[in-house]
Amino acid sequence: MNERTMHTSPGSSQFPTTRWTMVFAAGDPHRKEARSALVALCENYWYPLYAYLRRRGYAADQAQDLTQDFFIRMLEGRYLDRADPEKGRFRSFLLTSLKFFVADEEDRRRAHKRGGGAVVSLEFSSGEDRYQREPAHDETPERLFERRWALSVLDQVVQKLRTEFVRHGRPEHFDQLKVFLLGRSDASYAALALEMNTSEGALKVAIHRLRKRYRELFRQEIADTVADPAEVESELRFLAAVLTGK
Amino acid sequence: MGSGDPAGLCPQCLILGAFDSLAGAEESGTQTLAIATAAGYDDFGRYRIVGPLGEGGMGTVYLAEQSEPIRRRVALKVVKLGMDTAQVLARFDNERQALAMMDHPNIARIFDAGVTSRGRPYFVMEYIEGATITEYCDRKRSTAKHRLALFLAICRAVQHAHQKGAIHRDLKPSNVLVTEQDGTPVPKVIDFGIAKATDKWAVENTLLTQFGQIVGTPEYASPEQADTMTGVIDELSDVYSLGVMLYELLIGVVPFETATLRGAGLAEMLRIIREEEAPPLPRKLASMGARASDIAGRRQTDPTSLRRLVDGDLNAITMKALEKVRERRYASVSDLAADIQRYLQDRPVLASPPGPIYLTRKLLRRYRMAVLGTTAGAAFLLLSGVTVWSLARASAARPKLTAKDTIVLADFDNKTGDPVFEDTLRQGMSVELQQSPYLALIADRTVQQTLTLMGQPKDARLTPEIARQVCERTGSAAVLDGSIARVGTQYVLGLRAKDCNTGNILDQQQVVATRREEVLNALSQMSRKFRTRAGESLATVEKHSMPLSEATTPSFEAFKAYSTAAKLSLSSENWGQDSIPLLLRAIEIDPNFAMAYAKLGLGYGGNGGNESALSAGYATKAWLLRDHVSDRERFFIDFVYDRQVTGNLEKAYKTLELWRQTYPRRAPTVANAQDLLGGISTQGTGRFERTMEAALDGIATEPGLAPPYSNLALAQFYTDRFPAAEDTLQRATARKVQRPSLSILQYNLAALKGDREQMDRIAGSASGNRALEHWIVHAEALALARSGRLRAARRSSGRAVDLALQEGEGEVAATFIAARAVWEALCGNSAEARTAAMAALELSTGRDVEYAAGLALALPGNSARSEALSSDLEKRFPEDTFVKFTYTPVLRALASQGKGKFADSVERLEITRTYEFAVNGLNFLYPVLGGLHSAYVRGQAFTGARRNAEAGAEFQKILNHRGLVGLDPIGALAHLQLGRVFVLSGDKLKAKAAYEAFLAVWREADPDVPILKSAKAEYARL
């Protein structure tokens, strides 16, 4: 293997503005690009909301209906006017709006009547499976939401990183190198270099680049969910705190 | 999307890898290497490094030689780089005395501590040549008895240290070395005092560092060390760690093995340490499979015999040391040692339940003689005044409730004819069940609303049938109903829980109370039993249950008054105040009724701070009685104490968060952590986002309760989200939720928009509303003063004062007068300001009154009097958040300005920045004035110091935060002050615009107001 294939280069998927700001900027969710940005966000981040509702005590089918209806409402442009672009984080916006939605029984009933077809594709069956595996202790719905949110972000980032490797035709390299994302690994460089048929120096460079790319992708993913790029670091710290339980 | 761990990697580690600052593998690898080799080059003073002994989590240990004053070999522990040297040494110094006093043959001495020439802290200890206790025992194939003897010696050593006030905090086999002296093994505990000096978690009570790395050894950590919130590390933590060591000594493994703990992910690992019960010794041994015979072999026995040996007392002792609930653990290391001693002497141990069979077996073994059966069992039942039996068959398939279900409590059927049992039993049951962090009752307010929907009167009696309908409509799971009847001198209480959807009986009980005084106890027993049957774990039932008669009051009459008060405060708009006479009656009957005092504390202080001194008195009394209440009640009392007595809002806020964490489910009472979380302790410390979160949560769960709307709308208002605040108010109206604060806020919003029509409409509807009118009239006065119409403002203010006095609200009236004094002072009428300030002080010396009066006196430069007031505030409220961070600094800064010391004034205001954007006692909920006076005063100070740009920024700040400033006249005057700053900095254009903005707001102002006259003159010169 040569050095070039061991790391990846940034893909072309970078948004000029973040998805969330685009939703704001459009001001109108019916505009095509804003809508697709919103749909993408919803599809990536529906599970935390679902888990929240389940933990709030809704049965699986109720929680599925509520999640679906909620997204329909949102794609219709509801709640967006309530979003505060100054302090907007997609995460808090979603949860706040969901709380309003749940509080508003009227809205719910109307949505039921209309029946609203599926606009966002959400894999509810897998969602319930996952929910059943959530630890059953006394975590509040909010904490569960936050934790699930953080995990969803992680998931997106790792998937994207992996995709970049796949795009370069080297998925196995990702699997070999991924432990180095943890910031600590017992793996011996020499043995791994031998296994990967490269030099130790080249391996170290590859790991360095992998980490760098990982951090970039991480910030990019978070940037998609905040309105102000200056908030990326604080959101990252928040997510870290959520996961490490501090 | 995967199920949990992205790409099979530990999420905690992954996210930490996203930070640049974290060293990667290669960097940290080289760093460890550097430490190891650097020891050779570094200078350790009089110690010469001989060679490395080992490496631990904290650093490397070397064998070293000391040359003076005596020549000896020592162990030298060099602390890892990255720890704060000065802090480590300071903490070590604190510990030094305790360590010096420790002189025990089984504790390794710590001789010294110092810093190397390269700045790394190190400790010098007695050098022990030996193996760790587990290695030693395994190598020697020590029997269990032998191991216990060694363990006892360790216990005594630790006990000795505890007596000297030193806690080890990191007890584990590698910290217990065994040497042989004349062929006898001598265990030595090493590292005493080092954990505390070096580890962050020793101070912060947690196993974690900032980024979630583990310090310490999770296998031996106590539950409290894994508790990031409340963990108290004391002797009991060492008892737990000793328990783990005992476990390992006996059966060769720790309860939670390294692989399980570390493989679980961080949060899960902490949860295991905090919550999971250790598997009993025999079971754990059985799970070891083939390894068991090796383990037994090292104890010179076989697996079956070893299992039999550790089944029984040894298991009970070990489990008691490993209790997750501190209160149930051995109370000290010496208790643990004593039990082991008893075991070794074949005497009954404390750890086992004293059942008759057990006692018999012990006696048999001890005296080797037969003992006949005992009648103790029968006698036991007769002794108790209450007998309980259950009519529900215990079966595995019995339907249980889940933590998501809610319960409706029906009224008790009172067949005794004694009116004291009306309401009391239902309320008592409610208090009982609220102790459960697991069960949730439907709020009484919701019950009332549902009744209305059902076409029933609000206060309709909740018969089992009506309760069932309420249960159905609210989507609850079960109805609880009960009864009481009299049989001779005894009382029979019944309780039944029914699934309201299926009609299945979930639980049914009867209890007999032999005397009237026993009825409350009987109720407690039923409630506890019900809780376990409903699915709550025995551990939480045990932890959170204080019998009603102890927790609340032993007096029925007092409880009756208390519960009627609770009911009344639900239906009254001005919660807290109407229930005061009943609460007073409750404490008259039972002078030790802590909760009644606490509610009085809130009742007198909750709304506009009417009688702050009375409130503080009651809150203090409640606090002094707080040992006699349930957990949930204690949170409430602690909160009320900090809110009303110390004024320490940070503490009050933390209590609420902890309360909510302990009881994540709502209580059906007025005082809820969830509701209080949106209140003054949160907004007074600037946590508006948290407020909104808590309030939304409240609205989502109980959309008919007022406090969440009020808190949400206020937080939105204070953060300048006016349309959102209006939206919230509309939602409240749509739900028919009313509260004076909502109308006041609506008035403020209208006034800021200049919507006269709306203002008049609100004022009109407030007319005659005794809880509201004086506040609206005062707001009117404030709005007039803000536009310079002082004569009209004085008239309105006078009327507001009269109305308040008619309501007997002297302190509120005093704040109104003090507010008038402030605006007079701001407008340059120092004589009027002075008169009003003195009048206010004569009426009340409440905290907010003194501050506002002081402000009015100090603004025109009467610094002597205002300084006396700030000293008084400081003395009376040393911990109070408003006093400490806003009131006194502002008053003192004004005093400095009066003496022309502007730099000093700026300096004194520095501390006010902490909570500058929070609300204070004068503008929260019932605004008397606005906030941001600190910015106004700072702007003046900067102006005086000729720091024009900074002065301008302060006045601009006031103009930018319209919600926080509210209707305070400084909101208009800031334009003028900004204009003056522009004049000073020579920016005529901007100055003109600012003056014009001011004059526009004051276009209808009285022409003779001094500040207007000077403003006009200054403007003319432009």
Coordinates of C-alpha atoms in Angstrom, one line a residue, chain B residues 59 65 75 130 155 207 253 368 481 550 600 731 806 822 887 967 971:
Chain B
G59 CA 3.3 8.3 38.8
E65 CA 18.7 6.2 49.3
A75 CA 10.5 4.5 48.4
G130 CA 7.3 -7.4 50.1
C155 CA -8.6 -3.3 59.4
L207 CA -13.4 9.1 40.1
V253 CA -11.8 -12.4 42.3
R368 CA -22.3 -28.1 71.3
D481 CA -58.7 3.8 47.2
E550 CA -42.1 10.9 62.2
L600 CA -45.1 29.3 56.1
R731 CA -51.0 30.0 25.7
Q806 CA -54.9 48.1 52.8
V822 CA -35.0 56.0 43.2
Y887 CA -26.6 45.5 46.2
L967 CA -40.0 49.9 33.0
G971 CA -34.1 52.7 30.3

